[in-house]
Amino acid sequence: MSIKLLKYEFFNMYRNKWIIFYFIFFLVLTTALFYFAKSPAKVVATLLQLIILVIPLTSLILGTIFMYDSRNFIELLLSLPIKRSSIYISKYLGTTISLSISFALGVIIPYLFFIKSLEEPPEYFLYFSLVIAGIFLTFIFVAFAFLIATFFEDRVKGFGSSILVWLYTTLIYDGIILFIIIYFKDYPLEKPVLLMSILNPIDIARIFVILKLDIAALLGYTGAVFQKFFDTKLGISVSFGVLFVWIFFPLIVGLYKFRKKDF
Amino acid sequence: MVKVKNLHKKFGKLEVLKGINLELTKGQVVAILGPNGSGKTTLIKSILGLVIPTSGEIYVKGESATHSWDYRKYIGYMPQTAVFPENLTLKELINMLVDIRREGYNPNIKESFIKGFKLQQYMDKKLKTLSGGTKQKVSALITFMFDPELYFLDEPTVGLDPISSSFLKDKIREQVERNRLIVLTSHIMSEVEEIADYIIFLLEGVIYVQGSVKEIIENSGEKNLERAIAKLMERGYVY
């Protein structure tokens, strides 16, 4: 039953012009970066900064829009002999997989196109971890968007909360970290800051990529600390684990809420 | 067929259903009547599992409906306002529902509804372009084509022209002869008098009166159902 629902979710998603636009955005952006920078490592460094802003924002906004827009469809499905959780999960997978495919194709196609003509090392592993980080961010923030859209009946409140989550993870959190670093500069801060990075999925995704970039120190204090404390392998496993927790936490809360919701 | 025991539903502080008990057997049309906000739709949606009851028990064909979903295969539901995924065409919607639900699908019923409602011309149109009445026809079509044993029709004839409305009423009566149970709500009393066998009158979340159409008219001393129900409502408002 879930597989059939998933099929129709994809069918619906690829009729949606947002998904196409999302693909074209990354395609044009990555092509332009390769055209000017001509080095995969530099492209990854720039792309990473953009991805950690753009993917959470679009995943939150599009996720909330899709969930509110498909309310009719959900109501129709709910009157059929289908489990509530299958409806939610297939909608979630339909959205996240479609967005991830659009993003991954958008950044991989220019890479494959330029890689032959460039003299710099291709950095397969680095580029691959960038794509993985982007996909993780999509799964995390769509889960948040679905949780928010299930929680708030009112669209305005839903979009407001989505924007708040984005502001927290991209701006407010960095501000708090900076404040703590400056205020407690006389104390050893490595461990607290390390722990705090777990409180922000974007920071974890960033660490996940920059641990392979060898310029970790340039890309934020928490990244530098993370690299200092963990050898790269352990760092990868820890950040991987934390990213999974960040997917399942909003997903399970949203699912629980959805199963108790009145339509 | 359907059994409801001591059903309560609260939306926040608002108590919509205050202890509903009922038992409905098949082979009849049951009309749930009552003023706006008396809990008609909430009662139907609770039985369907769209609304999660605060307390109470619901059984459909002997199966408990709490935390269950499989029992919905016996049910066809036509909501008050027809809701569809907007981007699909009518043909795609029908094919999709047949693919997802499958059980009970009867192409002959589908064809007879398409013919009776003259829906052929809309088959390749996007659902969002259809008028309100046409959407209502589509909603009836997708409810009836799975030939369920139990129908919940929430104001089924609203927005339909006289020809389509008569067609739908004929189809509803036809189901009674086939020993199905139809539960409907309506505000058009002449229509209820025409097609319903049994009436449940809800008032502020409790069953105020129930009985056959004939009993209700006779007990009120009025000459038709509309006046009988109006009298009940007036009494209810004072009460």
Coordinates of C-alpha atoms in Angstrom, one line a residue:
Chain A
M1 CA 0.0 0.0 0.0
S2 CA 2.8 2.4 0.9
I3 CA 4.6 1.7 -2.3
K4 CA 1.5 2.6 -4.3
L5 CA 1.0 5.8 -2.4
L6 CA 4.7 6.7 -2.9
K7 CA 4.3 6.2 -6.6
Y8 CA 1.5 8.7 -6.7
E9 CA 3.5 11.1 -4.5
F10 CA 6.3 11.1 -7.1
F11 CA 3.8 11.4 -9.9
N12 CA 2.4 14.5 -8.2
M13 CA 5.8 16.0 -7.2
Y14 CA 7.2 16.0 -10.7
R15 CA 4.2 17.9 -12.0
N16 CA 5.2 20.5 -9.5
K17 CA 7.2 23.4 -11.1
W18 CA 9.0 24.1 -7.8
I19 CA 10.9 20.8 -8.1
I20 CA 12.0 21.7 -11.6
F21 CA 13.0 25.2 -10.5
Y22 CA 14.9 23.8 -7.6
F23 CA 16.9 21.6 -10.0
I24 CA 17.6 24.4 -12.4
F25 CA 18.8 26.7 -9.5
F26 CA 21.5 24.2 -8.4
L27 CA 22.4 23.4 -12.0
V28 CA 23.0 27.1 -12.9
L29 CA 24.7 27.9 -9.6
T30 CA 27.2 24.9 -9.7
T31 CA 27.9 25.5 -13.4
A32 CA 28.7 29.2 -12.7
L33 CA 31.0 28.2 -9.7
F34 CA 32.9 25.7 -11.8
Y35 CA 33.2 28.2 -14.6
F36 CA 34.8 30.8 -12.4
A37 CA 36.6 28.8 -9.7
K38 CA 37.9 25.9 -11.8
S39 CA 38.9 23.8 -8.8
P40 CA 36.6 21.2 -7.1
A41 CA 37.9 22.0 -3.6
K42 CA 37.1 25.7 -4.0
V43 CA 33.7 25.0 -5.5
V44 CA 32.9 22.7 -2.6
A45 CA 33.9 25.4 -0.1
T46 CA 31.7 28.0 -1.7
L47 CA 28.8 25.6 -2.5
L48 CA 28.8 24.4 1.1
Q49 CA 28.2 27.9 2.4
L50 CA 25.3 28.3 0.1
I51 CA 23.8 24.9 0.6
I52 CA 23.7 25.2 4.4
L53 CA 21.6 28.4 3.9
V54 CA 19.5 27.5 0.9
I55 CA 18.6 23.8 1.5
P56 CA 17.2 24.3 5.0
L57 CA 15.2 27.4 3.9
T58 CA 13.7 25.7 0.8
S59 CA 13.1 22.4 2.5
L60 CA 11.2 24.2 5.3
I61 CA 9.2 26.4 3.0
L62 CA 8.4 23.9 0.3
G63 CA 7.8 21.2 2.9
T64 CA 5.2 23.4 4.6
I65 CA 3.6 24.4 1.3
F66 CA 3.3 20.8 0.1
M67 CA 1.8 19.6 3.3
Y68 CA -0.8 22.4 3.5
D69 CA -1.6 22.0 -0.2
S70 CA -2.1 18.2 0.0
R71 CA -4.6 18.5 2.9
N72 CA -7.4 17.7 0.4
F73 CA -5.6 14.6 -0.8
I74 CA -4.8 13.5 2.7
E75 CA -8.4 13.8 3.7
L76 CA -9.5 11.8 0.7
L77 CA -6.9 9.1 1.5
L78 CA -7.9 9.0 5.2
S79 CA -11.4 7.8 4.3
L80 CA -9.9 4.8 2.4
P81 CA -8.7 1.7 4.1
I82 CA -5.1 3.0 4.6
K83 CA -3.1 3.3 7.7
R84 CA -2.5 6.9 8.8
S85 CA 1.2 6.4 9.3
S86 CA 1.6 5.1 5.7
I87 CA 0.1 8.3 4.4
Y88 CA 2.5 10.5 6.4
I89 CA 5.6 8.4 5.6
S90 CA 4.9 8.1 1.9
K91 CA 4.2 11.9 1.7
Y92 CA 7.5 12.5 3.6
L93 CA 9.5 10.1 1.4
G94 CA 7.9 11.4 -1.8
T95 CA 8.9 15.0 -0.9
T96 CA 12.4 14.3 0.5
I97 CA 13.4 12.0 -2.3
S98 CA 12.2 14.3 -5.0
L99 CA 13.9 17.3 -3.5
S100 CA 17.1 15.3 -3.0
I101 CA 17.1 14.0 -6.5
S102 CA 16.7 17.6 -7.9
F103 CA 19.5 18.9 -5.7
A104 CA 21.9 16.0 -6.4
L105 CA 21.4 16.1 -10.1
G106 CA 21.8 19.9 -10.1
V107 CA 25.2 19.7 -8.4
I108 CA 26.5 16.5 -10.0
I109 CA 25.8 17.1 -13.7
P110 CA 28.1 20.2 -13.9
Y111 CA 30.7 18.4 -11.8
L112 CA 30.8 15.5 -14.3
F113 CA 30.8 17.9 -17.1
F114 CA 33.8 20.0 -15.9
I115 CA 35.8 17.3 -14.1
K116 CA 37.5 16.1 -17.3
S117 CA 38.7 19.5 -18.4
L118 CA 40.1 20.6 -15.0
E119 CA 43.7 20.2 -14.0
E120 CA 43.0 20.2 -10.3
P121 CA 42.5 16.9 -8.4
P122 CA 38.8 15.7 -8.8
E123 CA 38.2 15.3 -5.0
Y124 CA 35.5 12.6 -5.5
F125 CA 35.2 11.9 -1.8
L126 CA 34.9 15.5 -0.9
Y127 CA 32.2 16.2 -3.5
F128 CA 30.4 13.1 -2.5
S129 CA 30.2 14.1 1.1
L130 CA 28.9 17.5 0.1
V131 CA 26.0 15.8 -1.8
I132 CA 25.4 13.5 1.2
A133 CA 25.3 16.5 3.6
G134 CA 22.8 18.3 1.3
I135 CA 20.6 15.2 1.3
F136 CA 20.7 15.0 5.1
L137 CA 19.7 18.6 5.4
T138 CA 16.7 18.0 3.1
F139 CA 15.5 15.0 5.1
I140 CA 16.0 16.9 8.4
F141 CA 14.2 20.1 7.4
V142 CA 11.4 18.5 5.5
A143 CA 10.7 16.5 8.7
F144 CA 10.6 19.8 10.6
A145 CA 8.3 21.3 8.0
F146 CA 5.9 18.4 8.1
L147 CA 5.9 18.5 11.9
I148 CA 5.1 22.2 11.8
A149 CA 2.4 21.9 9.2
T150 CA 0.8 19.0 11.2
F151 CA 0.9 21.0 14.4
F152 CA -0.5 24.3 13.1
E153 CA -3.8 24.4 11.3
D154 CA -3.2 28.0 10.4
R155 CA -0.9 28.5 7.4
V156 CA 0.4 31.8 8.6
K157 CA 1.5 30.3 11.9
G158 CA 3.0 27.4 10.1
F159 CA 5.1 29.6 7.8
G160 CA 6.1 31.8 10.7
S161 CA 7.4 28.9 12.7
S162 CA 9.2 27.5 9.6
I163 CA 11.0 30.8 9.3
L164 CA 11.8 30.9 13.0
V165 CA 13.4 27.4 12.8
W166 CA 15.5 28.6 9.9
L167 CA 16.5 31.8 11.7
Y168 CA 17.5 29.8 14.8
T169 CA 19.6 27.2 12.9
T170 CA 21.3 29.7 10.6
L171 CA 21.6 33.0 12.6
I172 CA 20.6 32.9 16.2
Y173 CA 22.6 29.8 17.0
D174 CA 25.8 31.2 15.5
G175 CA 25.1 34.4 17.5
I176 CA 24.8 32.4 20.7
I177 CA 28.0 30.5 20.0
L178 CA 29.9 33.7 19.3
F179 CA 28.5 35.3 22.5
I180 CA 29.6 32.3 24.6
I181 CA 33.0 32.3 23.0
I182 CA 33.6 36.0 23.7
Y183 CA 32.0 36.1 27.1
F184 CA 33.8 33.0 28.4
K185 CA 37.1 33.5 26.5
D186 CA 39.2 33.0 29.7
Y187 CA 37.9 29.4 30.1
P188 CA 38.6 26.2 28.1
L189 CA 35.7 26.1 25.7
E190 CA 36.4 23.2 23.4
K191 CA 34.1 20.6 25.1
P192 CA 31.1 22.9 25.6
V193 CA 31.2 24.2 22.1
L194 CA 31.6 20.6 20.8
L195 CA 28.5 19.6 22.7
M196 CA 26.6 22.7 21.4
S197 CA 27.3 21.9 17.8
I198 CA 25.1 18.9 18.3
L199 CA 22.2 21.2 19.0
N200 CA 22.2 22.5 15.4
P201 CA 21.8 20.1 12.4
I202 CA 23.3 22.7 10.1
D203 CA 26.5 22.9 12.0
I204 CA 26.8 19.1 12.1
A205 CA 26.3 18.9 8.3
R206 CA 28.9 21.6 7.9
I207 CA 31.4 19.7 10.1
F208 CA 30.6 16.5 8.2
V209 CA 31.9 18.1 5.0
I210 CA 34.7 20.3 6.3
L211 CA 36.4 17.5 8.2
K212 CA 37.5 16.4 4.7
L213 CA 38.4 19.8 3.5
D214 CA 41.6 20.4 5.5
I215 CA 40.7 24.0 6.0
A216 CA 38.4 23.2 8.9
A217 CA 39.8 26.1 11.0
L218 CA 38.7 28.6 8.3
L219 CA 35.1 27.5 8.5
G220 CA 34.0 28.2 12.0
Y221 CA 35.2 27.6 15.5
T222 CA 33.1 24.5 16.1
G223 CA 34.5 22.8 13.0
A224 CA 38.1 23.4 14.2
V225 CA 37.3 22.0 17.6
F226 CA 35.6 19.0 16.2
Q227 CA 38.6 18.2 14.0
K228 CA 41.0 18.6 16.9
F229 CA 39.1 16.3 19.2
F230 CA 38.2 13.5 16.9
D231 CA 40.3 11.8 14.3
T232 CA 38.5 12.1 11.1
K233 CA 36.9 8.6 11.1
L234 CA 35.4 9.0 14.5
G235 CA 34.2 12.5 13.6
I236 CA 32.4 11.1 10.6
S237 CA 30.6 8.4 12.5
V238 CA 29.6 10.8 15.3
S239 CA 28.3 13.5 12.9
F240 CA 26.6 10.7 10.9
G241 CA 24.8 9.5 14.0
V242 CA 23.8 12.9 15.1
L243 CA 22.4 13.7 11.7
F244 CA 20.2 10.6 11.9
V245 CA 18.9 11.6 15.3
W246 CA 18.0 15.0 13.8
I247 CA 16.0 13.3 11.1
F248 CA 14.1 10.9 13.3
F249 CA 13.4 13.3 16.2
P250 CA 11.1 15.6 14.2
L251 CA 9.8 12.8 12.0
I252 CA 8.6 10.7 14.9
V253 CA 7.1 13.6 16.8
G254 CA 5.3 14.7 13.6
L255 CA 4.0 11.1 12.9
Y256 CA 2.7 10.9 16.5
K257 CA 0.9 14.2 16.1
F258 CA -0.5 13.2 12.7
R259 CA -1.9 9.9 14.1
K260 CA -3.8 11.9 16.8
K261 CA -5.0 14.7 14.5
D262 CA -8.7 15.5 13.8
F263 CA -9.5 16.1 10.2
Chain B
M1 CA -23.6 -3.0 11.2
V2 CA -22.6 0.1 13.1
K3 CA -22.6 0.3 16.9
V4 CA -21.6 3.4 18.9
K5 CA -21.2 3.2 22.6
N6 CA -21.0 6.3 24.8
L7 CA -19.1 8.4 22.3
H8 CA -17.6 11.7 23.5
K9 CA -15.6 14.2 21.5
K10 CA -14.1 17.4 22.8
F11 CA -12.3 20.0 20.6
G12 CA -10.3 21.8 23.2
K13 CA -12.9 23.1 25.6
L14 CA -15.8 22.7 23.2
E15 CA -17.7 19.4 23.8
V16 CA -19.3 18.5 20.5
L17 CA -20.5 14.9 21.2
K18 CA -21.7 14.2 24.8
G19 CA -22.3 10.5 25.0
I20 CA -23.8 9.1 21.8
N21 CA -25.2 5.6 21.8
L22 CA -26.6 4.1 18.6
E23 CA -27.0 0.9 16.7
L24 CA -27.8 0.8 13.0
T25 CA -28.7 -2.3 11.1
K26 CA -28.4 -2.7 7.3
G27 CA -31.0 -2.4 4.6
Q28 CA -32.1 1.2 5.5
V29 CA -31.4 4.8 5.0
V30 CA -30.7 6.6 8.2
A31 CA -30.8 10.4 8.2
I32 CA -28.9 12.3 10.9
L33 CA -30.6 15.6 11.4
G34 CA -30.0 18.5 13.7
P35 CA -29.3 22.3 13.7
N36 CA -25.9 23.6 12.6
G37 CA -23.1 22.6 15.0
S38 CA -25.1 19.8 16.6
G39 CA -22.3 17.3 15.9
K40 CA -23.6 15.5 12.8
T41 CA -20.4 15.7 10.8
T42 CA -18.3 15.0 13.9
L43 CA -20.3 11.8 14.5
I44 CA -19.8 10.6 11.0
K45 CA -16.1 11.5 11.0
S46 CA -15.6 9.7 14.3
I47 CA -17.0 6.5 12.9
L48 CA -14.7 6.9 9.8
G49 CA -11.7 7.5 12.0
L50 CA -11.1 11.0 10.6
V51 CA -11.8 12.5 14.0
I52 CA -10.3 10.7 17.0
P53 CA -12.9 10.4 19.8
T54 CA -12.1 11.5 23.3
S55 CA -13.8 8.4 24.7
G56 CA -16.3 5.8 23.8
E57 CA -16.3 2.8 21.5
I58 CA -17.2 2.3 17.8
Y59 CA -17.8 -1.0 16.1
V60 CA -18.2 -1.5 12.3
K61 CA -19.4 -5.0 11.4
G62 CA -18.3 -6.2 14.8
E63 CA -14.7 -4.8 14.3
S64 CA -13.5 -2.2 16.8
A65 CA -12.8 1.0 14.9
T66 CA -10.4 2.4 17.5
H67 CA -6.7 2.4 16.4
S68 CA -7.8 0.4 13.3
W69 CA -8.0 1.2 9.7
D70 CA -8.9 -2.0 7.9
Y71 CA -12.6 -1.7 8.6
R72 CA -12.8 1.3 6.2
K73 CA -12.8 -1.1 3.3
Y74 CA -16.6 -1.6 4.1
I75 CA -17.2 2.2 4.0
G76 CA -17.8 4.7 1.2
Y77 CA -17.6 8.3 2.4
M78 CA -18.9 11.4 0.6
P79 CA -17.7 14.5 2.5
Q80 CA -19.6 17.7 2.9
T81 CA -17.4 19.6 0.5
A82 CA -15.7 17.5 -2.1
V83 CA -11.9 17.4 -1.8
F84 CA -9.5 16.2 -4.4
P85 CA -5.8 16.5 -5.3
E86 CA -6.2 19.5 -7.6
N87 CA -3.6 18.7 -10.2
L88 CA -5.1 15.5 -11.4
T89 CA -7.6 15.0 -14.2
L90 CA -10.8 13.1 -13.5
K91 CA -9.6 10.0 -15.3
E92 CA -6.3 10.0 -13.4
L93 CA -8.2 10.4 -10.1
I94 CA -10.4 7.4 -10.9
N95 CA -7.5 5.3 -12.0
M96 CA -5.5 6.2 -9.0
L97 CA -8.3 5.4 -6.5
V98 CA -8.9 2.1 -8.2
D99 CA -5.2 1.3 -8.0
I100 CA -5.0 2.2 -4.3
R101 CA -8.3 0.8 -3.1
R102 CA -9.2 -1.9 -5.7
E103 CA -11.4 -3.9 -3.3
G104 CA -15.1 -3.9 -4.4
Y105 CA -14.4 -1.8 -7.5
N106 CA -17.3 -2.3 -10.0
P107 CA -16.8 -0.8 -13.5
N108 CA -20.6 -1.1 -14.2
I109 CA -21.5 1.2 -11.4
K110 CA -18.8 3.6 -12.5
E111 CA -20.2 3.6 -16.0
S112 CA -23.7 4.1 -14.9
F113 CA -22.7 7.1 -12.7
I114 CA -20.6 8.7 -15.5
K115 CA -23.7 8.3 -17.8
G116 CA -26.2 9.4 -15.2
F117 CA -24.2 12.5 -14.2
K118 CA -23.0 13.2 -17.8
L119 CA -19.3 13.2 -16.6
Q120 CA -17.8 11.9 -19.9
Q121 CA -16.9 15.4 -21.1
Y122 CA -14.9 16.1 -17.9
M123 CA -12.7 13.0 -18.0
D124 CA -9.6 14.8 -19.3
K125 CA -10.2 18.1 -17.3
K126 CA -8.2 19.0 -14.3
L127 CA -10.2 18.6 -11.1
K128 CA -9.6 22.2 -10.0
T129 CA -11.3 23.6 -13.1
L130 CA -14.6 21.7 -12.3
S131 CA -17.6 23.6 -10.8
G132 CA -18.9 22.9 -7.3
G133 CA -21.8 20.8 -8.5
T134 CA -19.6 18.7 -10.9
K135 CA -17.1 18.1 -8.0
Q136 CA -20.0 16.8 -5.9
K137 CA -20.9 14.4 -8.8
V138 CA -17.3 13.2 -8.9
S139 CA -17.4 12.7 -5.2
A140 CA -20.6 10.6 -5.5
L141 CA -19.0 8.6 -8.3
I142 CA -15.9 7.7 -6.4
T143 CA -17.9 6.8 -3.4
F144 CA -20.4 4.5 -5.1
M145 CA -18.0 2.8 -7.6
F146 CA -16.4 0.7 -4.9
D147 CA -19.8 -0.8 -4.0
P148 CA -19.3 -0.5 -0.2
E149 CA -21.6 -2.1 2.3
L150 CA -21.9 1.1 4.3
Y151 CA -22.3 4.6 3.0
F152 CA -21.7 7.9 4.8
L153 CA -23.1 10.8 2.7
D154 CA -22.7 14.2 4.2
E155 CA -25.2 16.5 2.5
P156 CA -25.0 14.5 -0.7
T157 CA -27.4 16.5 -2.9
V158 CA -26.1 20.0 -2.1
G159 CA -25.2 21.8 -5.3
L160 CA -26.7 19.2 -7.6
D161 CA -29.2 20.1 -10.3
P162 CA -32.7 18.4 -10.1
I163 CA -31.8 15.8 -12.7
S164 CA -28.6 14.7 -10.9
S165 CA -30.2 15.0 -7.5
S166 CA -33.0 12.6 -8.5
F167 CA -30.5 10.3 -10.1
L168 CA -28.5 10.2 -6.9
K169 CA -31.6 9.6 -4.7
D170 CA -32.6 6.7 -7.0
K171 CA -29.2 5.2 -6.5
I172 CA -29.4 5.6 -2.8
R173 CA -32.8 3.8 -2.7
E174 CA -31.4 1.1 -4.9
Q175 CA -28.7 0.4 -2.3
V176 CA -31.3 -0.2 0.4
E177 CA -32.8 -3.0 -1.8
R178 CA -29.3 -4.5 -2.0
N179 CA -29.3 -4.6 1.8
R180 CA -26.7 -1.8 2.3
L181 CA -26.8 0.7 5.1
I182 CA -26.8 4.4 4.1
V183 CA -26.2 7.1 6.7
L184 CA -26.7 10.7 5.4
T185 CA -27.2 14.2 6.7
S186 CA -29.3 16.8 5.1
H187 CA -31.0 20.1 5.7
I188 CA -33.6 19.5 3.0
M189 CA -36.5 17.9 4.9
S190 CA -38.6 17.1 1.9
E191 CA -35.7 15.0 0.6
V192 CA -35.2 13.3 3.9
E193 CA -38.9 12.4 4.0
E194 CA -38.6 11.0 0.5
I195 CA -35.6 8.7 1.0
A196 CA -35.0 8.1 4.7
D197 CA -36.4 5.3 6.7
Y198 CA -35.1 6.2 10.1
I199 CA -34.2 9.5 11.7
I200 CA -31.7 10.4 14.4
F201 CA -32.1 13.9 15.6
L202 CA -29.0 15.4 17.3
L203 CA -29.1 18.4 19.5
E204 CA -26.1 19.9 21.2
G205 CA -24.2 16.6 21.0
V206 CA -26.8 14.2 22.3
I207 CA -29.5 12.1 20.5
Y208 CA -32.6 14.1 21.3
V209 CA -35.1 12.0 19.4
Q210 CA -34.9 9.0 17.1
G211 CA -37.4 6.9 15.3
S212 CA -38.9 6.1 11.9
V213 CA -40.0 9.0 9.7
K214 CA -43.6 8.1 10.3
E215 CA -43.3 8.0 14.1
I216 CA -41.6 11.3 14.2
I217 CA -44.3 13.0 12.2
E218 CA -47.1 11.4 14.2
N219 CA -45.6 12.1 17.6
S220 CA -45.2 15.8 16.7
G221 CA -48.8 16.2 15.5
E222 CA -47.6 18.1 12.5
K223 CA -48.5 17.3 8.9
N224 CA -45.0 16.8 7.4
L225 CA -41.4 16.1 8.5
E226 CA -40.2 19.7 7.9
R227 CA -42.7 21.1 10.4
A228 CA -42.1 18.2 12.8
I229 CA -38.3 18.8 12.8
A230 CA -38.8 22.6 13.0
K231 CA -40.9 22.0 16.1
L232 CA -38.2 19.8 17.6
M233 CA -35.6 22.4 17.0
E234 CA -37.6 25.2 18.5
R235 CA -38.2 23.1 21.6
G236 CA -34.6 22.3 21.7
Y237 CA -33.6 26.0 21.5
V238 CA -35.8 26.9 24.4
Y239 CA -34.6 23.8 26.3

